[in-house]
Amino acid sequence: MSRRTRVLGVCVASVGLAAAVAVFVHLRAENGADDAIARAEALLATPIERAPEVDRLPAASAVAALEEARALRPDHVRTEGLYHLARSLVDLQRGDLILADGEATSARHRLGETPLLQIVRAAIAFARTDARTASDLLAKVLRRDPRNARARSLAADVELGRRAPVLALEHLDVLVREHPTLASAHHRRGLALLALDRLPDAELALRRAARLDGRSAAPWIDLGQALRQRGRTEDALAAFDIALRRDAQDPEALLGRGLCRAALGDENAAADFRRAAALAPNDAEPLLALGDLQVGLGDPHAAVRTYRDAIARESADAASWLKLGNALVRAGREAEAEPAYREAIQRAPDLAASWNGLGAALVALERADEARQVLQRAATLDPSDPNPPALLALLGDRIDARNSATSRRF
């Protein structure tokens, strides 16, 4: 073999080896991309038992896997679509609905209308309080796949949000039949039954949810609230105690237990209200409950301070201003009560109790003409309330007494 022939053979072999290496590298990248995509799809298909809500899917891990796939296989349409879908879920979990919607639109351009994408878009619409769009999207999914548990669960949430418990219950009955160990389905079913005032059935559903999910305090809190509202205070207290054994830092459970304790005359109620207020610094309700307790204990001055603290957290509620006004009147501070009642009236002009309270303050301040007009307004708004007529009679007696004293003087 000549030297030239040997060189040519080496060159051919080198070219063949390079081609083989290139093919190997390409196949390895393809396989790596396929593996990464498969991992992401498995994460996005996490069973509903492990991720009951769509916004609890492990989307961040899916994004990481898809970023790996994008690096190995750039500009691949399906990879890009799945990436934007996972990014949409991450944004939804963060509460950034604008970015979530934009990512979902990008995913739709690349993937089309997949069931999971429609569910994600429905979740975004529901978070935006667009229940009609959410319901329409979920109906499309369920027409194609009536056994899609994630779509049915979200559809039940939408109907509960629309205050349509009968429709919600239809979804939930199917869901618990097909997924009998799904705690979240039994929990939602309990809420739907509560909305229908079917307390015995609701109690069974909530207790079932609590047994299936041994960690969550939520079913016990909802059960406690329902029992307390129906006058079963001791049963409600037991439910809140169990909730707090599961999560000692839950402000709703602390508030509920405090309300039960207050109704039962337990002095520990104040500690529950204060702890709930500390754990929920933007929530006025625990402080309002504490103020109510202080009024009941005969300490209106402490109640005034507490109500003012509550209003500093959330000032838009007319009832908060009404409570403050009533406490100020009890404390003999009618001049301060007047603006509190007027704030309440500004927020809820048809709340008769605020007009009545303002009238009482004006009577005490001896502003008879204003008091008469205000109390007449209160009587018109609530003809069954005996207080405005009684205050009007008191006002008339005071005016008669004053006129009589004046005539005797002259």
Tab-separated table of C-alpha atoms in Angstrom:
chain	number	residue	atom	x	y	z
A	1	MET	CA	0.000	0.000	0.000
A	2	SER	CA	1.424	3.390	-1.011
A	3	ARG	CA	1.911	6.194	1.443
A	4	ARG	CA	-0.737	8.225	-0.352
A	5	THR	CA	-3.221	5.381	-0.019
A	6	ARG	CA	-2.508	5.058	3.704
A	7	VAL	CA	-3.008	8.824	4.266
A	8	LEU	CA	-6.276	8.728	2.359
A	9	GLY	CA	-7.411	5.791	4.478
A	10	VAL	CA	-6.566	7.639	7.675
A	11	CYS	CA	-8.495	10.705	6.481
A	12	VAL	CA	-11.522	8.614	5.597
A	13	ALA	CA	-11.346	6.879	8.955
A	14	SER	CA	-11.036	10.228	10.749
A	15	VAL	CA	-14.045	11.605	8.926
A	16	GLY	CA	-15.996	8.483	9.788
A	17	LEU	CA	-14.975	8.724	13.436
A	18	ALA	CA	-15.915	12.396	13.588
A	19	ALA	CA	-19.293	11.637	12.076
A	20	ALA	CA	-19.809	8.829	14.530
A	21	VAL	CA	-18.866	11.113	17.422
A	22	ALA	CA	-21.256	13.778	16.129
A	23	VAL	CA	-24.055	11.243	15.866
A	24	PHE	CA	-23.260	9.988	19.385
A	25	VAL	CA	-23.286	13.514	20.796
A	26	HIS	CA	-26.553	14.307	19.016
A	27	LEU	CA	-28.198	11.122	20.226
A	28	ARG	CA	-26.968	11.753	23.745
A	29	ALA	CA	-28.401	15.290	23.674
A	30	GLU	CA	-31.681	13.965	22.288
A	31	ASN	CA	-31.877	11.297	24.953
A	32	GLY	CA	-30.955	13.814	27.654
A	33	ALA	CA	-33.630	16.208	26.427
A	34	ASP	CA	-36.194	13.401	26.302
A	35	ASP	CA	-35.318	12.373	29.858
A	36	ALA	CA	-35.630	15.969	31.110
A	37	ILE	CA	-38.980	16.405	29.369
A	38	ALA	CA	-40.222	13.121	30.813
A	39	ARG	CA	-39.257	14.271	34.303
A	40	ALA	CA	-41.073	17.569	33.800
A	41	GLU	CA	-44.198	15.869	32.463
A	42	ALA	CA	-44.200	13.478	35.426
A	43	LEU	CA	-43.988	16.443	37.817
A	44	LEU	CA	-46.841	18.235	36.062
A	45	ALA	CA	-48.882	15.032	36.185
A	46	THR	CA	-48.447	14.612	39.956
A	47	PRO	CA	-51.529	12.722	41.241
A	48	ILE	CA	-54.222	14.837	42.822
A	49	GLU	CA	-53.813	12.960	46.108
A	50	ARG	CA	-50.300	14.446	46.414
A	51	ALA	CA	-51.151	17.898	45.014
A	52	PRO	CA	-54.878	18.567	45.577
A	53	GLU	CA	-54.817	22.052	44.014
A	54	VAL	CA	-53.316	22.855	40.625
A	55	ASP	CA	-51.243	25.648	42.166
A	56	ARG	CA	-49.572	23.075	44.411
A	57	LEU	CA	-48.037	21.139	41.544
A	58	PRO	CA	-44.188	21.059	41.728
A	59	ALA	CA	-43.912	23.578	38.912
A	60	ALA	CA	-40.528	25.033	39.908
A	61	SER	CA	-38.910	21.601	39.616
A	62	ALA	CA	-40.601	21.142	36.241
A	63	VAL	CA	-39.170	24.480	35.077
A	64	ALA	CA	-35.669	23.358	36.088
A	65	ALA	CA	-36.014	20.113	34.121
A	66	LEU	CA	-37.331	21.963	31.079
A	67	GLU	CA	-34.487	24.477	31.206
A	68	GLU	CA	-32.160	21.487	30.986
A	69	ALA	CA	-34.103	20.190	27.978
A	70	ARG	CA	-34.034	23.604	26.276
A	71	ALA	CA	-30.253	23.755	26.611
A	72	LEU	CA	-29.906	20.328	25.001
A	73	ARG	CA	-32.547	20.895	22.303
A	74	PRO	CA	-32.973	24.611	21.528
A	75	ASP	CA	-36.075	25.936	19.774
A	76	HIS	CA	-38.045	22.722	20.153
A	77	VAL	CA	-41.720	23.695	19.995
A	78	ARG	CA	-43.061	21.169	22.517
A	79	THR	CA	-40.241	21.837	24.979
A	80	GLU	CA	-40.891	25.567	24.748
A	81	GLY	CA	-44.625	25.047	25.230
A	82	LEU	CA	-44.146	22.918	28.326
A	83	TYR	CA	-41.637	25.433	29.672
A	84	HIS	CA	-44.124	28.299	29.370
A	85	LEU	CA	-46.850	26.140	30.928
A	86	ALA	CA	-44.652	25.374	33.939
A	87	ARG	CA	-43.632	29.034	34.174
A	88	SER	CA	-47.323	29.992	34.189
A	89	LEU	CA	-47.892	27.710	37.162
A	90	VAL	CA	-44.924	29.207	39.019
A	91	ASP	CA	-46.315	32.717	38.458
A	92	LEU	CA	-49.774	31.585	39.580
A	93	GLN	CA	-48.267	30.171	42.769
A	94	ARG	CA	-46.550	33.524	43.393
A	95	GLY	CA	-49.797	35.373	42.834
A	96	ASP	CA	-48.585	37.235	39.730
A	97	LEU	CA	-51.648	36.719	37.559
A	98	ILE	CA	-50.502	39.024	34.751
A	99	LEU	CA	-47.287	37.083	34.168
A	100	ALA	CA	-49.133	33.786	34.634
A	101	ASP	CA	-51.625	34.732	31.938
A	102	GLY	CA	-48.868	35.791	29.549
A	103	GLU	CA	-46.975	32.529	30.036
A	104	ALA	CA	-50.184	30.532	29.547
A	105	THR	CA	-50.803	32.352	26.251
A	106	SER	CA	-47.259	31.519	25.098
A	107	ALA	CA	-47.823	27.886	26.027
A	108	ARG	CA	-51.108	27.822	24.140
A	109	HIS	CA	-49.446	29.060	20.938
A	110	ARG	CA	-47.010	26.128	21.085
A	111	LEU	CA	-49.072	23.321	22.628
A	112	GLY	CA	-52.633	24.090	21.664
A	113	GLU	CA	-55.453	23.514	24.151
A	114	THR	CA	-54.154	20.690	26.349
A	115	PRO	CA	-56.291	19.678	29.365
A	116	LEU	CA	-53.680	20.803	31.891
A	117	LEU	CA	-53.236	24.144	30.158
A	118	GLN	CA	-57.004	24.708	30.176
A	119	ILE	CA	-57.082	23.898	33.888
A	120	VAL	CA	-54.231	26.345	34.538
A	121	ARG	CA	-56.005	29.042	32.515
A	122	ALA	CA	-59.186	28.325	34.505
A	123	ALA	CA	-57.253	28.664	37.766
A	124	ILE	CA	-55.897	32.033	36.612
A	125	ALA	CA	-59.389	33.207	35.636
A	126	PHE	CA	-60.810	32.032	38.971
A	127	ALA	CA	-58.060	33.891	40.846
A	128	ARG	CA	-59.108	36.981	38.888
A	129	THR	CA	-62.734	36.403	40.015
A	130	ASP	CA	-63.726	35.625	36.417
A	131	ALA	CA	-65.831	32.606	37.340
A	132	ARG	CA	-67.609	32.406	33.980
A	133	THR	CA	-64.383	31.973	31.997
A	134	ALA	CA	-63.077	29.466	34.532
A	135	SER	CA	-66.299	27.462	34.381
A	136	ASP	CA	-66.332	27.423	30.560
A	137	LEU	CA	-62.723	26.205	30.357
A	138	LEU	CA	-63.313	23.443	32.898
A	139	ALA	CA	-66.517	22.336	31.164
A	140	LYS	CA	-64.499	21.791	27.970
A	141	VAL	CA	-62.014	19.610	29.828
A	142	LEU	CA	-64.751	17.572	31.507
A	143	ARG	CA	-66.646	17.031	28.246
A	144	ARG	CA	-63.528	15.404	26.812
A	145	ASP	CA	-62.512	13.641	30.018
A	146	PRO	CA	-65.261	13.347	32.654
A	147	ARG	CA	-62.800	11.586	34.985
A	148	ASN	CA	-60.309	14.452	35.089
A	149	ALA	CA	-60.149	14.833	38.863
A	150	ARG	CA	-58.168	18.070	38.826
A	151	ALA	CA	-60.680	19.778	36.543
A	152	ARG	CA	-63.605	18.523	38.605
A	153	SER	CA	-62.033	19.673	41.866
A	154	LEU	CA	-61.412	23.169	40.519
A	155	ALA	CA	-64.926	23.248	39.026
A	156	ALA	CA	-66.304	22.576	42.512
A	157	ASP	CA	-64.218	25.465	43.877
A	158	VAL	CA	-65.578	27.745	41.168
A	159	GLU	CA	-69.177	26.813	41.983
A	160	LEU	CA	-68.560	27.305	45.714
A	161	GLY	CA	-67.091	30.721	44.892
A	162	ARG	CA	-70.208	31.520	42.865
A	163	ARG	CA	-72.364	30.464	45.833
A	164	ALA	CA	-73.810	27.582	43.853
A	165	PRO	CA	-73.392	24.741	46.383
A	166	VAL	CA	-75.791	22.408	44.570
A	167	LEU	CA	-73.629	22.485	41.424
A	168	ALA	CA	-70.481	22.170	43.539
A	169	LEU	CA	-71.941	19.140	45.284
A	170	GLU	CA	-72.616	17.453	41.932
A	171	HIS	CA	-68.903	17.661	41.109
A	172	LEU	CA	-67.845	16.603	44.588
A	173	ASP	CA	-70.125	13.583	44.737
A	174	VAL	CA	-68.450	12.295	41.565
A	175	LEU	CA	-65.009	13.139	42.908
A	176	VAL	CA	-65.398	11.313	46.233
A	177	ARG	CA	-66.894	8.324	44.446
A	178	GLU	CA	-63.873	8.054	42.150
A	179	HIS	CA	-61.293	9.161	44.745
A	180	PRO	CA	-62.711	8.013	48.094
A	181	THR	CA	-59.473	8.740	49.997
A	182	LEU	CA	-59.047	12.285	48.658
A	183	ALA	CA	-59.266	14.429	51.808
A	184	SER	CA	-59.638	17.710	49.925
A	185	ALA	CA	-62.740	16.401	48.106
A	186	HIS	CA	-64.442	15.441	51.375
A	187	HIS	CA	-63.457	18.831	52.833
A	188	ARG	CA	-64.972	20.722	49.920
A	189	ARG	CA	-68.038	18.516	50.076
A	190	GLY	CA	-68.426	19.465	53.721
A	191	LEU	CA	-68.309	23.149	52.798
A	192	ALA	CA	-70.953	22.655	50.096
A	193	LEU	CA	-73.207	20.830	52.553
A	194	LEU	CA	-72.733	23.616	55.097
A	195	ALA	CA	-73.822	26.139	52.486
A	196	LEU	CA	-76.957	24.040	52.000
A	197	ASP	CA	-77.501	24.021	55.802
A	198	ARG	CA	-77.150	20.235	55.924
A	199	LEU	CA	-75.122	20.232	59.115
A	200	PRO	CA	-75.229	16.495	59.996
A	201	ASP	CA	-74.004	15.526	56.509
A	202	ALA	CA	-71.448	18.344	56.537
A	203	GLU	CA	-70.128	17.218	59.908
A	204	LEU	CA	-69.641	13.674	58.595
A	205	ALA	CA	-67.824	14.958	55.495
A	206	LEU	CA	-65.533	17.256	57.463
A	207	ARG	CA	-64.712	14.569	60.014
A	208	ARG	CA	-63.936	12.201	57.136
A	209	ALA	CA	-61.606	14.811	55.617
A	210	ALA	CA	-59.885	15.309	58.955
A	211	ARG	CA	-59.297	11.559	59.356
A	212	LEU	CA	-57.911	11.220	55.827
A	213	ASP	CA	-55.564	14.162	56.267
A	214	GLY	CA	-53.923	13.755	59.623
A	215	ARG	CA	-51.949	16.993	59.381
A	216	SER	CA	-54.278	19.736	58.173
A	217	ALA	CA	-56.125	21.885	60.704
A	218	ALA	CA	-58.509	23.296	58.076
A	219	PRO	CA	-61.321	20.674	58.264
A	220	TRP	CA	-61.487	21.014	62.053
A	221	ILE	CA	-61.542	24.812	61.798
A	222	ASP	CA	-64.422	24.758	59.307
A	223	LEU	CA	-66.286	22.231	61.419
A	224	GLY	CA	-65.714	24.307	64.551
A	225	GLN	CA	-67.027	27.444	62.871
A	226	ALA	CA	-70.131	25.639	61.659
A	227	LEU	CA	-70.853	24.135	65.074
A	228	ARG	CA	-70.317	27.455	66.871
A	229	GLN	CA	-72.637	29.304	64.502
A	230	ARG	CA	-75.318	26.730	65.230
A	231	GLY	CA	-74.991	27.083	68.992
A	232	ARG	CA	-73.037	23.878	69.653
A	233	THR	CA	-70.346	25.773	71.516
A	234	GLU	CA	-68.760	22.914	73.458
A	235	ASP	CA	-68.556	20.693	70.343
A	236	ALA	CA	-67.044	23.614	68.455
A	237	LEU	CA	-64.486	24.155	71.208
A	238	ALA	CA	-63.413	20.507	70.921
A	239	ALA	CA	-62.987	20.911	67.145
A	240	PHE	CA	-60.834	24.024	67.562
A	241	ASP	CA	-58.729	22.272	70.205
A	242	ILE	CA	-57.978	19.472	67.737
A	243	ALA	CA	-57.138	22.027	65.033
A	244	LEU	CA	-54.660	23.698	67.375
A	245	ARG	CA	-53.046	20.384	68.222
A	246	ARG	CA	-52.341	20.105	64.504
A	247	ASP	CA	-51.227	23.706	64.075
A	248	ALA	CA	-50.727	25.729	67.251
A	249	GLN	CA	-49.997	28.857	65.199
A	250	ASP	CA	-53.222	28.984	63.180
A	251	PRO	CA	-54.921	32.350	63.869
A	252	GLU	CA	-58.349	31.164	62.682
A	253	ALA	CA	-58.288	28.260	65.110
A	254	LEU	CA	-57.194	30.558	67.939
A	255	LEU	CA	-59.934	33.044	67.114
A	256	GLY	CA	-62.537	30.284	66.974
A	257	ARG	CA	-61.425	28.808	70.287
A	258	GLY	CA	-61.412	32.269	71.848
A	259	LEU	CA	-64.989	32.914	70.710
A	260	CYS	CA	-66.085	29.578	72.178
A	261	ARG	CA	-64.274	30.275	75.436
A	262	ALA	CA	-65.829	33.737	75.660
A	263	ALA	CA	-69.306	32.276	75.154
A	264	LEU	CA	-68.613	29.740	77.908
A	265	GLY	CA	-67.243	32.383	80.322
A	266	ASP	CA	-63.655	31.133	80.133
A	267	GLU	CA	-61.183	33.882	81.044
A	268	ASN	CA	-58.574	32.356	78.691
A	269	ALA	CA	-60.487	33.765	75.716
A	270	ALA	CA	-58.550	37.047	75.879
A	271	ALA	CA	-55.231	35.208	75.513
A	272	ASP	CA	-56.518	33.415	72.412
A	273	PHE	CA	-57.639	36.705	70.842
A	274	ARG	CA	-54.306	38.398	71.564
A	275	ARG	CA	-52.345	35.462	70.157
A	276	ALA	CA	-54.512	35.373	67.023
A	277	ALA	CA	-54.033	39.126	66.576
A	278	ALA	CA	-50.256	38.733	66.836
A	279	LEU	CA	-50.194	35.900	64.287
A	280	ALA	CA	-52.461	37.759	61.824
A	281	PRO	CA	-51.211	41.372	62.019
A	282	ASN	CA	-53.398	42.565	59.134
A	283	ASP	CA	-56.620	41.026	60.412
A	284	ALA	CA	-58.931	43.154	62.570
A	285	GLU	CA	-61.265	40.335	63.620
A	286	PRO	CA	-59.301	39.032	66.649
A	287	LEU	CA	-59.029	42.553	68.065
A	288	LEU	CA	-62.723	43.203	67.475
A	289	ALA	CA	-63.506	40.003	69.372
A	290	LEU	CA	-61.206	41.108	72.190
A	291	GLY	CA	-62.933	44.492	72.302
A	292	ASP	CA	-66.326	42.781	72.514
A	293	LEU	CA	-65.023	40.707	75.412
A	294	GLN	CA	-63.763	43.819	77.215
A	295	VAL	CA	-67.143	45.506	76.789
A	296	GLY	CA	-68.832	42.430	78.206
A	297	LEU	CA	-66.451	42.492	81.180
A	298	GLY	CA	-67.402	46.113	81.898
A	299	ASP	CA	-64.201	47.799	80.708
A	300	PRO	CA	-65.280	50.096	77.856
A	301	HIS	CA	-62.115	52.217	78.050
A	302	ALA	CA	-59.954	49.167	77.284
A	303	ALA	CA	-62.421	48.243	74.526
A	304	VAL	CA	-62.046	51.700	72.967
A	305	ARG	CA	-58.273	51.222	72.728
A	306	THR	CA	-58.701	47.747	71.264
A	307	TYR	CA	-61.283	48.842	68.694
A	308	ARG	CA	-59.024	51.702	67.627
A	309	ASP	CA	-56.191	49.214	67.118
A	310	ALA	CA	-58.524	47.046	65.041
A	311	ILE	CA	-59.581	49.994	62.890
A	312	ALA	CA	-55.926	50.871	62.325
A	313	ARG	CA	-55.636	47.447	60.660
A	314	GLU	CA	-58.864	47.529	58.630
A	315	SER	CA	-60.879	50.737	58.653
A	316	ALA	CA	-63.388	50.004	55.889
A	317	ASP	CA	-65.808	47.943	57.989
A	318	ALA	CA	-68.837	49.894	59.237
A	319	ALA	CA	-69.346	47.423	62.088
A	320	SER	CA	-65.914	48.280	63.523
A	321	TRP	CA	-66.778	51.975	63.718
A	322	LEU	CA	-70.168	51.126	65.200
A	323	LYS	CA	-68.517	49.045	67.927
A	324	LEU	CA	-66.120	51.907	68.671
A	325	GLY	CA	-68.977	54.381	68.909
A	326	ASN	CA	-70.925	52.134	71.269
A	327	ALA	CA	-67.879	51.655	73.505
A	328	LEU	CA	-67.286	55.403	73.630
A	329	VAL	CA	-70.898	56.006	74.667
A	330	ARG	CA	-70.559	53.356	77.386
A	331	ALA	CA	-67.415	55.152	78.546
A	332	GLY	CA	-69.322	58.471	78.713
A	333	ARG	CA	-67.322	59.944	75.792
A	334	GLU	CA	-70.238	60.907	73.545
A	335	ALA	CA	-68.372	63.729	71.784
A	336	GLU	CA	-65.807	61.181	70.536
A	337	ALA	CA	-68.566	58.714	69.669
A	338	GLU	CA	-70.241	61.074	67.208
A	339	PRO	CA	-67.494	60.933	64.520
A	340	ALA	CA	-67.226	57.160	64.972
A	341	TYR	CA	-70.928	56.728	64.227
A	342	ARG	CA	-70.673	59.067	61.249
A	343	GLU	CA	-67.811	56.965	59.860
A	344	ALA	CA	-70.020	53.891	60.191
A	345	ILE	CA	-72.898	55.649	58.419
A	346	GLN	CA	-70.608	56.769	55.603
A	347	ARG	CA	-69.603	53.134	54.992
A	348	ALA	CA	-73.111	51.643	55.398
A	349	PRO	CA	-75.803	54.335	55.092
A	350	ASP	CA	-78.647	51.881	55.737
A	351	LEU	CA	-77.270	50.421	58.972
A	352	ALA	CA	-79.974	51.418	61.447
A	353	ALA	CA	-77.837	50.712	64.526
A	354	SER	CA	-75.356	53.422	63.528
A	355	TRP	CA	-78.126	56.020	63.193
A	356	ASN	CA	-79.534	54.926	66.544
A	357	GLY	CA	-76.125	55.190	68.216
A	358	LEU	CA	-75.526	58.610	66.708
A	359	GLY	CA	-78.950	59.698	67.919
A	360	ALA	CA	-78.154	58.527	71.450
A	361	ALA	CA	-74.858	60.440	71.396
A	362	LEU	CA	-76.606	63.593	70.179
A	363	VAL	CA	-79.264	63.252	72.896
A	364	ALA	CA	-76.505	63.057	75.499
A	365	LEU	CA	-74.830	66.097	73.908
A	366	GLU	CA	-78.208	67.948	74.122
A	367	ARG	CA	-78.348	68.604	70.367
A	368	ALA	CA	-82.077	68.014	70.241
A	369	ASP	CA	-82.941	69.004	66.662
A	370	GLU	CA	-80.160	66.904	65.131
A	371	ALA	CA	-80.964	64.009	67.442
A	372	ARG	CA	-84.635	64.020	66.419
A	373	GLN	CA	-83.801	63.830	62.691
A	374	VAL	CA	-81.233	61.079	63.207
A	375	LEU	CA	-83.514	58.969	65.395
A	376	GLN	CA	-86.390	59.321	62.947
A	377	ARG	CA	-84.050	57.998	60.255
A	378	ALA	CA	-83.112	55.051	62.495
A	379	ALA	CA	-86.789	54.260	63.135
A	380	THR	CA	-87.501	54.314	59.396
A	381	LEU	CA	-84.625	51.943	58.633
A	382	ASP	CA	-85.647	49.434	61.332
A	383	PRO	CA	-89.270	49.838	62.464
A	384	SER	CA	-88.938	46.771	64.739
A	385	ASP	CA	-86.184	48.334	66.877
A	386	PRO	CA	-87.682	49.810	70.069
A	387	ASN	CA	-84.639	51.981	70.802
A	388	PRO	CA	-85.243	54.948	68.440
A	389	PRO	CA	-88.844	55.516	69.669
A	390	ALA	CA	-87.644	55.200	73.266
A	391	LEU	CA	-84.890	57.752	72.672
A	392	LEU	CA	-87.316	60.064	70.885
A	393	ALA	CA	-89.641	59.833	73.899
A	394	LEU	CA	-86.714	60.575	76.225
A	395	LEU	CA	-85.776	63.515	74.043
A	396	GLY	CA	-89.349	64.802	74.197
A	397	ASP	CA	-89.407	64.475	77.982
A	398	ARG	CA	-86.138	66.420	78.277
A	399	ILE	CA	-87.459	69.183	76.043
A	400	ASP	CA	-90.735	69.359	78.023
A	401	ALA	CA	-88.814	69.473	81.308
A	402	ARG	CA	-86.556	72.214	80.004
A	403	ASN	CA	-89.536	74.259	78.739
A	404	SER	CA	-91.334	73.782	82.064
A	405	ALA	CA	-88.290	74.951	84.006
A	406	THR	CA	-87.963	77.961	81.737
A	407	SER	CA	-91.626	78.952	82.188
A	408	ARG	CA	-91.409	78.686	85.980
A	409	ARG	CA	-88.352	80.901	85.972
A	410	PHE	CA	-90.297	83.648	84.267
